[in-house]
């Protein structure tokens, strides 16, 4: 198992369209397990392969209270089962610390392959339906903030760009302190 780094907006790689998985191999199952581990550690309730820079149509979801219902969805698709829409305050691991309302279909029919390569089809509602629609968007290069006003999206972009600059500065400073400590040890040796 491995924790994978998550791409953050406005990284252009989040805009790539993921390709269909031909065959559900051990490599795909290993990818899904690493994605689940990464999702639980974040913590999050869903993760699309696009977010870890793997542009294949693989999604993991766990919307259970206890976090004990991992779902692997390969080549997922959905269709609305009613025209009823539901607003939900969404967040995204690729847009850390921003939350806003998005309208999604309340009831959908999900089709996908499971981790064994078997076709599944089920009705999804509530948070599961929200999450499926959010993750499918990732596979198509779309983010929840694309549904917000340009002004809001630009404000988020500026704040995250600053965060990324600060993260790099912090990492450089940490590396410098470490190098100084090592130089001191070397001098004593
Ligand atoms: O962890 C997540 N929470 C969440 C909350 C509301 C609507 C969608 C989500 S998905 C998100 C994890 C994520 O970014 N998946 O792509
Ligand atoms: Ni997301």
PDB file of C-alpha atoms and ligand atoms in Angstrom:
ATOM      1  CA  UNK A   1       0.000   0.000   0.000  1.00  0.00           C
ATOM      2  CA  UNK A   2       1.129   3.526  -0.636  1.00  0.00           C
ATOM      3  CA  UNK A   3       0.004   7.076   0.001  1.00  0.00           C
ATOM      4  CA  UNK A   4      -0.100   9.064  -3.213  1.00  0.00           C
ATOM      5  CA  UNK A   5       0.293  12.863  -3.540  1.00  0.00           C
ATOM      6  CA  UNK A   6      -2.916  14.673  -4.570  1.00  0.00           C
ATOM      7  CA  UNK A   7      -2.828  17.294  -7.352  1.00  0.00           C
ATOM      8  CA  UNK A   8      -4.275  20.677  -6.379  1.00  0.00           C
ATOM      9  CA  UNK A   9      -6.084  23.350  -8.411  1.00  0.00           C
ATOM     10  CA  UNK A  10      -5.007  25.102 -10.642  1.00  0.00           C
ATOM     11  CA  UNK A  11      -2.718  22.234 -11.720  1.00  0.00           C
ATOM     12  CA  UNK A  12      -3.470  21.740 -15.459  1.00  0.00           C
ATOM     13  CA  UNK A  13      -3.171  17.942 -15.090  1.00  0.00           C
ATOM     14  CA  UNK A  14      -6.543  18.014 -13.277  1.00  0.00           C
ATOM     15  CA  UNK A  15      -8.049  19.025 -16.657  1.00  0.00           C
ATOM     16  CA  UNK A  16      -7.021  15.843 -18.500  1.00  0.00           C
ATOM     17  CA  UNK A  17      -9.728  13.437 -19.657  1.00  0.00           C
ATOM     18  CA  UNK A  18      -9.166   9.943 -18.267  1.00  0.00           C
ATOM     19  CA  UNK A  19      -9.161   6.924 -20.602  1.00  0.00           C
ATOM     20  CA  UNK A  20     -11.398   3.848 -20.261  1.00  0.00           C
ATOM     21  CA  UNK A  21      -9.871   0.855 -18.479  1.00  0.00           C
ATOM     22  CA  UNK A  22      -9.617  -2.092 -20.934  1.00  0.00           C
ATOM     23  CA  UNK A  23      -9.194  -4.920 -18.452  1.00  0.00           C
ATOM     24  CA  UNK A  24      -9.379  -4.948 -14.666  1.00  0.00           C
ATOM     25  CA  UNK A  25      -5.902  -6.304 -13.910  1.00  0.00           C
ATOM     26  CA  UNK A  26      -3.954  -6.712 -10.655  1.00  0.00           C
ATOM     27  CA  UNK A  27      -2.308  -3.350 -11.450  1.00  0.00           C
ATOM     28  CA  UNK A  28      -5.748  -1.679 -11.482  1.00  0.00           C
ATOM     29  CA  UNK A  29      -6.680  -3.398  -8.202  1.00  0.00           C
ATOM     30  CA  UNK A  30      -3.372  -2.230  -6.665  1.00  0.00           C
ATOM     31  CA  UNK A  31      -4.081   1.322  -7.900  1.00  0.00           C
ATOM     32  CA  UNK A  32      -7.567   1.191  -6.318  1.00  0.00           C
ATOM     33  CA  UNK A  33      -6.137  -0.027  -2.980  1.00  0.00           C
ATOM     34  CA  UNK A  34      -3.552   2.797  -2.962  1.00  0.00           C
ATOM     35  CA  UNK A  35      -6.329   5.264  -3.805  1.00  0.00           C
ATOM     36  CA  UNK A  36      -8.469   3.991  -0.905  1.00  0.00           C
ATOM     37  CA  UNK A  37      -5.535   4.323   1.490  1.00  0.00           C
ATOM     38  CA  UNK A  38      -4.883   7.870   0.199  1.00  0.00           C
ATOM     39  CA  UNK A  39      -8.597   8.774   0.470  1.00  0.00           C
ATOM     40  CA  UNK A  40      -8.938   7.489   4.073  1.00  0.00           C
ATOM     41  CA  UNK A  41      -5.704   9.238   5.135  1.00  0.00           C
ATOM     42  CA  UNK A  42      -6.743  12.600   3.641  1.00  0.00           C
ATOM     43  CA  UNK A  43      -9.511  12.104   4.942  1.00  0.00           C
ATOM     44  CA  UNK A  44     -12.071  12.145   2.123  1.00  0.00           C
ATOM     45  CA  UNK A  45     -15.210  10.306   1.026  1.00  0.00           C
ATOM     46  CA  UNK A  46     -14.130   9.833  -2.592  1.00  0.00           C
ATOM     47  CA  UNK A  47     -11.117  10.002  -4.888  1.00  0.00           C
ATOM     48  CA  UNK A  48     -10.735   9.886  -8.663  1.00  0.00           C
ATOM     49  CA  UNK A  49      -7.516   8.567 -10.261  1.00  0.00           C
ATOM     50  CA  UNK A  50      -7.128  11.934 -12.059  1.00  0.00           C
ATOM     51  CA  UNK A  51      -6.416  13.534  -8.664  1.00  0.00           C
ATOM     52  CA  UNK A  52      -3.302  11.396  -8.208  1.00  0.00           C
ATOM     53  CA  UNK A  53      -2.171  12.020 -11.798  1.00  0.00           C
ATOM     54  CA  UNK A  54      -3.327   8.653 -13.160  1.00  0.00           C
ATOM     55  CA  UNK A  55      -5.597   9.396 -16.095  1.00  0.00           C
ATOM     56  CA  UNK A  56      -7.637   6.197 -16.166  1.00  0.00           C
ATOM     57  CA  UNK A  57     -11.330   5.845 -15.317  1.00  0.00           C
ATOM     58  CA  UNK A  58     -10.996   4.570 -11.731  1.00  0.00           C
ATOM     59  CA  UNK A  59     -12.855   5.987  -8.716  1.00  0.00           C
ATOM     60  CA  UNK A  60     -13.024   4.979  -5.047  1.00  0.00           C
ATOM     61  CA  UNK A  61     -15.813   6.062  -2.679  1.00  0.00           C
ATOM     62  CA  UNK A  62     -16.785   5.443   0.937  1.00  0.00           C
ATOM     63  CA  UNK A  63     -19.728   7.522   2.151  1.00  0.00           C
ATOM     64  CA  UNK A  64     -20.454   5.326   5.200  1.00  0.00           C
ATOM     65  CA  UNK A  65     -20.430   6.879   8.715  1.00  0.00           C
ATOM     66  CA  UNK A  66     -17.903   4.348   9.974  1.00  0.00           C
ATOM     67  CA  UNK A  67     -15.634   4.455   6.922  1.00  0.00           C
ATOM     68  CA  UNK A  68     -15.986   0.711   6.521  1.00  0.00           C
ATOM     69  CA  UNK A  69     -17.696   0.474   3.113  1.00  0.00           C
ATOM     70  CA  UNK A  70     -15.003   0.958   0.447  1.00  0.00           C
ATOM     71  CA  UNK A  71     -16.343   0.984  -3.113  1.00  0.00           C
ATOM     72  CA  UNK A  72     -14.216   0.656  -6.262  1.00  0.00           C
ATOM     73  CA  UNK A  73     -15.838   1.894  -9.488  1.00  0.00           C
ATOM     74  CA  UNK A  74     -14.140   1.290 -12.831  1.00  0.00           C
ATOM     75  CA  UNK A  75     -15.398   2.993 -16.018  1.00  0.00           C
ATOM     76  CA  UNK A  76     -18.310   4.473 -14.050  1.00  0.00           C
ATOM     77  CA  UNK A  77     -21.217   6.265 -15.750  1.00  0.00           C
ATOM     78  CA  UNK A  78     -24.561   7.587 -14.544  1.00  0.00           C
ATOM     79  CA  UNK A  79     -27.921   8.775 -15.785  1.00  0.00           C
ATOM     80  CA  UNK A  80     -30.433  10.941 -13.955  1.00  0.00           C
ATOM     81  CA  UNK A  81     -33.528   9.071 -12.700  1.00  0.00           C
ATOM     82  CA  UNK A  82     -35.508  12.255 -12.100  1.00  0.00           C
ATOM     83  CA  UNK A  83     -35.220  15.931 -12.895  1.00  0.00           C
ATOM     84  CA  UNK A  84     -35.145  16.734  -9.202  1.00  0.00           C
ATOM     85  CA  UNK A  85     -31.963  18.576  -8.220  1.00  0.00           C
ATOM     86  CA  UNK A  86     -30.398  18.778  -4.786  1.00  0.00           C
ATOM     87  CA  UNK A  87     -27.985  21.391  -3.445  1.00  0.00           C
ATOM     88  CA  UNK A  88     -25.100  20.223  -1.296  1.00  0.00           C
ATOM     89  CA  UNK A  89     -22.066  22.004   0.131  1.00  0.00           C
ATOM     90  CA  UNK A  90     -19.167  20.329  -1.654  1.00  0.00           C
ATOM     91  CA  UNK A  91     -15.482  20.209  -0.952  1.00  0.00           C
ATOM     92  CA  UNK A  92     -12.620  18.613  -2.858  1.00  0.00           C
ATOM     93  CA  UNK A  93      -9.218  17.257  -1.873  1.00  0.00           C
ATOM     94  CA  UNK A  94      -7.854  19.031  -4.975  1.00  0.00           C
ATOM     95  CA  UNK A  95      -9.303  22.370  -3.791  1.00  0.00           C
ATOM     96  CA  UNK A  96      -8.318  22.221  -0.111  1.00  0.00           C
ATOM     97  CA  UNK A  97     -10.228  24.288   2.435  1.00  0.00           C
ATOM     98  CA  UNK A  98     -12.887  25.718   0.094  1.00  0.00           C
ATOM     99  CA  UNK A  99     -16.527  24.660   0.268  1.00  0.00           C
ATOM    100  CA  UNK A 100     -19.538  25.840  -1.706  1.00  0.00           C
ATOM    101  CA  UNK A 101     -23.021  24.783  -2.802  1.00  0.00           C
ATOM    102  CA  UNK A 102     -23.402  22.780  -6.007  1.00  0.00           C
ATOM    103  CA  UNK A 103     -26.632  21.431  -7.570  1.00  0.00           C
ATOM    104  CA  UNK A 104     -26.635  17.780  -8.608  1.00  0.00           C
ATOM    105  CA  UNK A 105     -29.267  15.248  -9.649  1.00  0.00           C
ATOM    106  CA  UNK A 106     -30.867  13.759  -6.487  1.00  0.00           C
ATOM    107  CA  UNK A 107     -31.389  10.271  -7.880  1.00  0.00           C
ATOM    108  CA  UNK A 108     -29.206   8.554 -10.481  1.00  0.00           C
ATOM    109  CA  UNK A 109     -28.613   5.160 -12.033  1.00  0.00           C
ATOM    110  CA  UNK A 110     -24.970   4.147 -11.622  1.00  0.00           C
ATOM    111  CA  UNK A 111     -23.239   1.675 -13.948  1.00  0.00           C
ATOM    112  CA  UNK A 112     -19.628   0.558 -13.546  1.00  0.00           C
ATOM    113  CA  UNK A 113     -17.325  -2.412 -13.173  1.00  0.00           C
ATOM    114  CA  UNK A 114     -16.283  -3.501  -9.684  1.00  0.00           C
ATOM    115  CA  UNK A 115     -12.716  -4.481  -8.683  1.00  0.00           C
ATOM    116  CA  UNK A 116     -13.344  -7.994 -10.057  1.00  0.00           C
ATOM    117  CA  UNK A 117     -14.254  -6.597 -13.476  1.00  0.00           C
ATOM    118  CA  UNK A 118     -17.930  -7.511 -12.984  1.00  0.00           C
ATOM    119  CA  UNK A 119     -20.605  -5.087 -14.211  1.00  0.00           C
ATOM    120  CA  UNK A 120     -22.692  -3.453 -11.515  1.00  0.00           C
ATOM    121  CA  UNK A 121     -25.759  -1.251 -11.802  1.00  0.00           C
ATOM    122  CA  UNK A 122     -27.532   0.432  -8.913  1.00  0.00           C
ATOM    123  CA  UNK A 123     -29.681   3.362  -7.931  1.00  0.00           C
ATOM    124  CA  UNK A 124     -27.806   6.035  -5.963  1.00  0.00           C
ATOM    125  CA  UNK A 125     -29.289   8.810  -3.821  1.00  0.00           C
ATOM    126  CA  UNK A 126     -28.129  11.208  -1.127  1.00  0.00           C
ATOM    127  CA  UNK A 127     -24.407  11.686  -0.501  1.00  0.00           C
ATOM    128  CA  UNK A 128     -23.498   8.637  -2.618  1.00  0.00           C
ATOM    129  CA  UNK A 129     -25.204  10.240  -5.652  1.00  0.00           C
ATOM    130  CA  UNK A 130     -23.450  13.582  -4.982  1.00  0.00           C
ATOM    131  CA  UNK A 131     -20.084  11.852  -4.706  1.00  0.00           C
ATOM    132  CA  UNK A 132     -20.518   9.785  -7.908  1.00  0.00           C
ATOM    133  CA  UNK A 133     -21.344  12.931  -9.906  1.00  0.00           C
ATOM    134  CA  UNK A 134     -18.386  14.804  -8.331  1.00  0.00           C
ATOM    135  CA  UNK A 135     -15.940  11.952  -9.115  1.00  0.00           C
ATOM    136  CA  UNK A 136     -17.219  11.455 -12.683  1.00  0.00           C
ATOM    137  CA  UNK A 137     -16.529  15.154 -13.278  1.00  0.00           C
ATOM    138  CA  UNK A 138     -12.878  14.620 -12.206  1.00  0.00           C
ATOM    139  CA  UNK A 139     -12.488  11.859 -14.833  1.00  0.00           C
ATOM    140  CA  UNK A 140     -13.700  14.403 -17.403  1.00  0.00           C
ATOM    141  CA  UNK A 141     -11.336  17.147 -16.195  1.00  0.00           C
ATOM    142  CA  UNK A 142     -14.026  19.081 -14.352  1.00  0.00           C
ATOM    143  CA  UNK A 143     -13.979  20.456 -10.790  1.00  0.00           C
ATOM    144  CA  UNK A 144     -16.848  21.541  -8.503  1.00  0.00           C
ATOM    145  CA  UNK A 145     -15.571  25.129  -8.579  1.00  0.00           C
ATOM    146  CA  UNK A 146     -16.351  25.209 -12.336  1.00  0.00           C
ATOM    147  CA  UNK A 147     -20.018  25.521 -11.263  1.00  0.00           C
ATOM    148  CA  UNK A 148     -19.269  28.668  -9.213  1.00  0.00           C
ATOM    149  CA  UNK A 149     -18.931  32.232 -10.508  1.00  0.00           C
ATOM    150  CA  UNK A 150     -15.707  33.214 -12.250  1.00  0.00           C
ATOM    151  CA  UNK A 151     -15.091  35.699  -9.433  1.00  0.00           C
ATOM    152  CA  UNK A 152     -15.238  32.983  -6.764  1.00  0.00           C
ATOM    153  CA  UNK A 153     -13.052  30.645  -8.837  1.00  0.00           C
ATOM    154  CA  UNK A 154     -10.429  33.352  -9.410  1.00  0.00           C
ATOM    155  CA  UNK A 155     -10.361  34.168  -5.694  1.00  0.00           C
ATOM    156  CA  UNK A 156      -9.800  30.471  -4.917  1.00  0.00           C
ATOM    157  CA  UNK A 157      -7.085  30.240  -7.600  1.00  0.00           C
ATOM    158  CA  UNK A 158      -5.177  33.215  -6.131  1.00  0.00           C
ATOM    159  CA  UNK A 159      -5.383  31.851  -2.579  1.00  0.00           C
ATOM    160  CA  UNK A 160      -4.225  28.364  -3.599  1.00  0.00           C
ATOM    161  CA  UNK A 161      -1.393  29.760  -5.733  1.00  0.00           C
ATOM    162  CA  UNK A 162      -0.199  31.667  -2.671  1.00  0.00           C
ATOM    163  CA  UNK A 163      -0.512  28.505  -0.524  1.00  0.00           C
ATOM    164  CA  UNK A 164       1.588  26.569  -3.054  1.00  0.00           C
ATOM    165  CA  UNK A 165       4.290  29.287  -3.018  1.00  0.00           C
ATOM    166  CA  UNK A 166       4.282  29.228   0.804  1.00  0.00           C
ATOM    167  CA  UNK A 167       4.473  25.389   0.824  1.00  0.00           C
ATOM    168  CA  UNK A 168       7.577  25.548  -1.406  1.00  0.00           C
ATOM    169  CA  UNK A 169       9.177  28.237   0.807  1.00  0.00           C
ATOM    170  CA  UNK A 170       8.493  26.131   3.918  1.00  0.00           C
ATOM    171  CA  UNK A 171       9.976  23.012   2.279  1.00  0.00           C
ATOM    172  CA  UNK A 172      13.113  24.936   1.219  1.00  0.00           C
ATOM    173  CA  UNK A 173      13.513  26.361   4.725  1.00  0.00           C
ATOM    174  CA  UNK A 174      13.132  22.889   6.281  1.00  0.00           C
ATOM    175  CA  UNK A 175      15.754  21.500   3.900  1.00  0.00           C
ATOM    176  CA  UNK A 176      18.128  24.370   4.791  1.00  0.00           C
ATOM    177  CA  UNK A 177      17.760  23.785   8.558  1.00  0.00           C
ATOM    178  CA  UNK A 178      18.366  20.066   8.053  1.00  0.00           C
ATOM    179  CA  UNK A 179      21.507  20.761   5.966  1.00  0.00           C
ATOM    180  CA  UNK A 180      22.832  23.122   8.653  1.00  0.00           C
ATOM    181  CA  UNK A 181      22.271  20.503  11.371  1.00  0.00           C
ATOM    182  CA  UNK A 182      24.047  17.863   9.278  1.00  0.00           C
ATOM    183  CA  UNK A 183      26.975  20.247   8.605  1.00  0.00           C
ATOM    184  CA  UNK A 184      27.291  20.786  12.371  1.00  0.00           C
ATOM    185  CA  UNK A 185      27.349  17.022  13.003  1.00  0.00           C
ATOM    186  CA  UNK A 186      29.908  16.572  10.201  1.00  0.00           C
ATOM    187  CA  UNK A 187      32.136  19.283  11.744  1.00  0.00           C
ATOM    188  CA  UNK A 188      32.046  17.542  15.129  1.00  0.00           C
ATOM    189  CA  UNK A 189      32.942  14.165  13.607  1.00  0.00           C
TER     190      UNK A 189
HETATM  191  O1  LIG B   1     -13.996  14.272   0.634  1.00  0.00           O
HETATM  192  C1  LIG B   1     -14.801  14.792  -0.144  1.00  0.00           C
HETATM  193  N1  LIG B   1     -15.957  15.304   0.332  1.00  0.00           N
HETATM  194  C2  LIG B   1     -16.984  15.731  -0.474  1.00  0.00           C
HETATM  195  C3  LIG B   1     -17.999  16.488   0.114  1.00  0.00           C
HETATM  196  C4  LIG B   1     -19.056  16.914  -0.637  1.00  0.00           C
HETATM  197  C5  LIG B   1     -19.132  16.604  -1.972  1.00  0.00           C
HETATM  198  C6  LIG B   1     -18.128  15.879  -2.583  1.00  0.00           C
HETATM  199  C7  LIG B   1     -17.063  15.441  -1.842  1.00  0.00           C
HETATM  200  S1  LIG B   1     -15.824  14.498  -2.588  1.00  0.00           S
HETATM  201  C8  LIG B   1     -14.459  14.921  -1.579  1.00  0.00           C
HETATM  202  C9  LIG B   1     -13.234  14.115  -1.963  1.00  0.00           C
HETATM  203  C10 LIG B   1     -12.817  14.494  -3.369  1.00  0.00           C
HETATM  204  O2  LIG B   1     -12.263  15.507  -3.655  1.00  0.00           O
HETATM  205  N2  LIG B   1     -13.149  13.645  -4.297  1.00  0.00           N
HETATM  206  O3  LIG B   1     -12.860  13.951  -5.579  1.00  0.00           O
HETATM  207 NI1  LIG B   2     -12.827  16.099  -5.690  1.00  0.00          NI
END
